[in-house]
PDB file of C-alpha atoms and ligand atoms in Angstrom:
ATOM      1  CA  MET P 482     -27.421  -7.809  -7.412  1.00 49.00           C
ATOM      2  CA  GLY P 483     -24.194  -6.119  -8.415  1.00 54.00           C
ATOM      3  CA  ASP P 484     -26.130  -3.417 -10.231  1.00 61.00           C
ATOM      4  CA  LEU P 485     -28.139  -2.569  -7.121  1.00 61.00           C
ATOM      5  CA  LYS P 486     -25.011  -2.354  -5.003  1.00 59.00           C
ATOM      6  CA  ALA P 487     -23.335  -0.160  -7.596  1.00 57.00           C
ATOM      7  CA  ALA P 488     -26.350   2.121  -7.720  1.00 55.00           C
ATOM      8  CA  ALA P 489     -26.361   2.401  -3.941  1.00 53.00           C
ATOM      9  CA  ALA P 490     -22.683   3.275  -3.942  1.00 50.00           C
ATOM     10  CA  LYS P 491     -23.180   5.983  -6.523  1.00 52.00           C
ATOM     11  CA  ALA P 492     -26.206   7.417  -4.729  1.00 49.00           C
ATOM     12  CA  SER P 493     -24.460   7.767  -1.385  1.00 55.00           C
ATOM     13  CA  GLY P 494     -21.202   9.130  -2.794  1.00 77.00           C
ATOM     14  CA  SER P 495     -19.140   7.067  -0.408  1.00 92.00           C
ATOM     15  CA  LEU P 496     -18.789   3.384   0.173  1.00 96.00           C
ATOM     16  CA  ARG P 497     -17.733   1.634   3.360  1.00 97.00           C
ATOM     17  CA  ALA P 498     -14.539  -0.371   2.968  1.00 98.00           C
ATOM     18  CA  ILE P 499     -15.068  -3.677   4.744  1.00 97.00           C
ATOM     19  CA  ASN P 500     -12.141  -5.863   5.701  1.00 98.00           C
ATOM     20  CA  ILE P 501     -12.786  -9.514   4.834  1.00 98.00           C
ATOM     21  CA  VAL P 502     -10.286 -11.635   6.750  1.00 97.00           C
ATOM     22  CA  ASP P 503     -11.302 -14.901   5.067  1.00 97.00           C
ATOM     23  CA  PHE P 504      -9.838 -14.740   1.557  1.00 97.00           C
ATOM     24  CA  ASP P 505     -12.222 -17.399   0.220  1.00 98.00           C
ATOM     25  CA  ALA P 506     -15.234 -15.481   1.519  1.00 98.00           C
ATOM     26  CA  PHE P 507     -13.787 -12.287   0.024  1.00 98.00           C
ATOM     27  CA  LYS P 508     -13.478 -13.924  -3.402  1.00 97.00           C
ATOM     28  CA  LYS P 509     -16.917 -15.525  -3.136  1.00 98.00           C
ATOM     29  CA  HIS P 510     -18.960 -12.470  -2.161  1.00 97.00           C
ATOM     30  CA  ARG P 511     -17.060  -9.737  -4.063  1.00 98.00           C
ATOM     31  CA  HIS P 512     -18.819  -6.960  -2.203  1.00 97.00           C
ATOM     32  CA  PRO P 513     -17.970  -3.592  -3.781  1.00 97.00           C
ATOM     33  CA  GLY P 514     -15.307  -1.817  -1.751  1.00 97.00           C
ATOM     34  CA  SER P 515     -14.468  -4.822   0.413  1.00 98.00           C
ATOM     35  CA  TYR P 516     -10.817  -5.698   0.803  1.00 98.00           C
ATOM     36  CA  HIS P 517      -8.410  -8.314   2.079  1.00 98.00           C
ATOM     37  CA  VAL P 518      -4.852  -7.630   3.145  1.00 97.00           C
ATOM     38  CA  VAL P 519      -2.055 -10.150   2.722  1.00 94.00           C
ATOM     39  CA  PRO P 520       0.541  -9.859   5.519  1.00 90.00           C
ATOM     40  CA  GLY P 521       3.650  -7.926   4.715  1.00 90.00           C
ATOM     41  CA  ASP P 522       7.189  -9.013   4.084  1.00 90.00           C
ATOM     42  CA  ALA P 523      10.322  -7.911   5.923  1.00 92.00           C
ATOM     43  CA  ARG P 524      10.282  -4.589   4.059  1.00 92.00           C
ATOM     44  CA  GLY P 525       6.797  -3.836   5.335  1.00 94.00           C
ATOM     45  CA  GLU P 526       5.205  -4.192   1.907  1.00 96.00           C
ATOM     46  CA  TRP P 527       1.744  -5.754   1.802  1.00 96.00           C
ATOM     47  CA  PHE P 528      -0.728  -6.744  -0.855  1.00 96.00           C
ATOM     48  CA  PHE P 529      -3.975  -4.893  -0.467  1.00 98.00           C
ATOM     49  CA  CYS P 530      -6.650  -6.689  -2.493  1.00 98.00           C
ATOM     50  CA  TYR P 531      -9.799  -4.671  -3.053  1.00 98.00           C
ATOM     51  CA  CYS P 532     -13.040  -5.353  -4.830  1.00 98.00           C
ATOM     52  CA  CYS P 533     -13.660  -2.567  -7.336  1.00 98.00           C
ATOM     53  CA  PRO P 534     -15.968   0.071  -5.788  1.00 97.00           C
ATOM     54  CA  CYS P 535     -17.874   0.392  -9.074  1.00 96.00           C
ATOM     55  CA  GLY P 536     -19.715  -2.848  -8.404  1.00 96.00           C
ATOM     56  CA  CYS P 537     -18.286  -4.916 -11.267  1.00 97.00           C
ATOM     57  CA  GLY P 538     -16.903  -7.593  -8.932  1.00 97.00           C
ATOM     58  CA  VAL P 539     -13.307  -7.357 -10.140  1.00 98.00           C
ATOM     59  CA  ILE P 540     -10.662  -7.902  -7.480  1.00 98.00           C
ATOM     60  CA  ALA P 541      -7.378  -6.055  -7.866  1.00 97.00           C
ATOM     61  CA  PRO P 542      -4.241  -6.453  -5.764  1.00 96.00           C
ATOM     62  CA  ILE P 543      -2.093  -3.400  -5.156  1.00 97.00           C
ATOM     63  CA  THR P 544       1.213  -3.016  -3.354  1.00 97.00           C
ATOM     64  CA  VAL P 545       1.063  -0.928  -0.217  1.00 98.00           C
ATOM     65  CA  GLY P 546       3.654   0.011   2.369  1.00 97.00           C
ATOM     66  CA  ALA P 547       3.061   0.056   6.109  1.00 96.00           C
ATOM     67  CA  ASN P 548       3.120   3.822   6.699  1.00 97.00           C
ATOM     68  CA  PHE P 549       5.329   4.432   3.674  1.00 97.00           C
ATOM     69  CA  LYS P 550       5.075   4.374  -0.101  1.00 97.00           C
ATOM     70  CA  PRO P 551       7.177   1.552  -1.580  1.00 97.00           C
ATOM     71  CA  PRO P 552       9.739   2.732  -4.157  1.00 95.00           C
ATOM     72  CA  GLN P 553       8.296   0.788  -7.073  1.00 93.00           C
ATOM     73  CA  SER P 554       5.334   2.163  -8.955  1.00 94.00           C
ATOM     74  CA  PRO P 555       2.434   1.856  -8.733  1.00 96.00           C
ATOM     75  CA  SER P 556       2.265   1.610  -4.967  1.00 98.00           C
ATOM     76  CA  TRP P 557       0.448   3.245  -2.107  1.00 98.00           C
ATOM     77  CA  ASN P 558       1.066   4.401   1.425  1.00 98.00           C
ATOM     78  CA  TRP P 559      -1.265   2.528   3.799  1.00 98.00           C
ATOM     79  CA  ASN P 560      -1.956   3.677   7.336  1.00 98.00           C
ATOM     80  CA  VAL P 561      -1.888   0.021   8.540  1.00 96.00           C
ATOM     81  CA  SER P 562      -5.480   0.212   9.777  1.00 97.00           C
ATOM     82  CA  THR P 563      -7.764  -2.701   8.924  1.00 95.00           C
ATOM     83  CA  THR P 564     -10.808  -0.910  10.314  1.00 95.00           C
ATOM     84  CA  GLU P 565     -10.342   2.661   9.029  1.00 97.00           C
ATOM     85  CA  PRO P 566      -7.837   2.213   6.199  1.00 98.00           C
ATOM     86  CA  THR P 567      -6.419   5.162   4.308  1.00 98.00           C
ATOM     87  CA  LEU P 568      -4.450   4.848   1.074  1.00 98.00           C
ATOM     88  CA  THR P 569      -2.501   7.597  -0.634  1.00 98.00           C
ATOM     89  CA  PRO P 570      -2.389   8.586  -3.409  1.00 98.00           C
ATOM     90  CA  SER P 571      -5.822   8.040  -4.970  1.00 98.00           C
ATOM     91  CA  VAL P 572      -6.815   4.700  -6.476  1.00 98.00           C
ATOM     92  CA  HIS P 573      -7.588   4.689 -10.181  1.00 97.00           C
ATOM     93  CA  HIS P 574      -9.175   1.481 -11.428  1.00 95.00           C
ATOM     94  CA  LYS P 575      -8.992   2.506 -15.071  1.00 94.00           C
ATOM     95  CA  GLY P 576     -12.326   2.568 -16.859  1.00 95.00           C
ATOM     96  CA  HIS P 577     -14.165   1.746 -13.628  1.00 96.00           C
ATOM     97  CA  TRP P 578     -13.578   4.016 -10.724  1.00 96.00           C
ATOM     98  CA  HIS P 579     -11.248   6.744  -9.458  1.00 97.00           C
ATOM     99  CA  GLY P 580     -11.205   8.077  -5.952  1.00 97.00           C
ATOM    100  CA  TRP P 581      -9.745   7.972  -2.491  1.00 97.00           C
ATOM    101  CA  LEU P 582      -9.853   5.456   0.316  1.00 98.00           C
ATOM    102  CA  THR P 583      -9.883   7.565   3.463  1.00 98.00           C
ATOM    103  CA  ASP P 584     -10.691   6.522   7.030  1.00 98.00           C
ATOM    104  CA  GLY P 585     -12.479   3.388   5.856  1.00 98.00           C
ATOM    105  CA  TYR P 586     -14.576   4.959   3.087  1.00 97.00           C
ATOM    106  CA  TRP P 587     -14.151   4.972  -0.673  1.00 97.00           C
ATOM    107  CA  ARG P 588     -15.042   8.349  -2.128  1.00 97.00           C
ATOM    108  CA  SER P 589     -15.078   8.861  -5.873  1.00 95.00           C
ATOM    109  CA  VAL P 590     -13.631  12.013  -7.376  1.00 93.00           C
TER     110      VAL P 590
HETATM  111 ZN1  LIG C1301     -15.256  -1.964 -11.506  1.00 80.18          ZN
END
């Protein structure tokens, strides 16, 4: 199943990023490119958990700031959208996938 999804992602060149509000469902289904955001702290820093777009099923949490890039590295600037999320800079899941999440789509480089 994962192989088919991965093939579909590669064929289309972009992959829809789907927000999964239920963390248990997110962890259960592990749909490539899906994500779950953990509400931010007083500094406006959130955890953005994404399922690797390559289709391997690995979930990785990254630190994102609400419209800013947190000072620690690595971290990303998130546009605070849960429907059309954009992260900058690019996301590099080493050995798996490297690309951009822009306006709700993962696009590999
Ligand atoms: Zn992967």
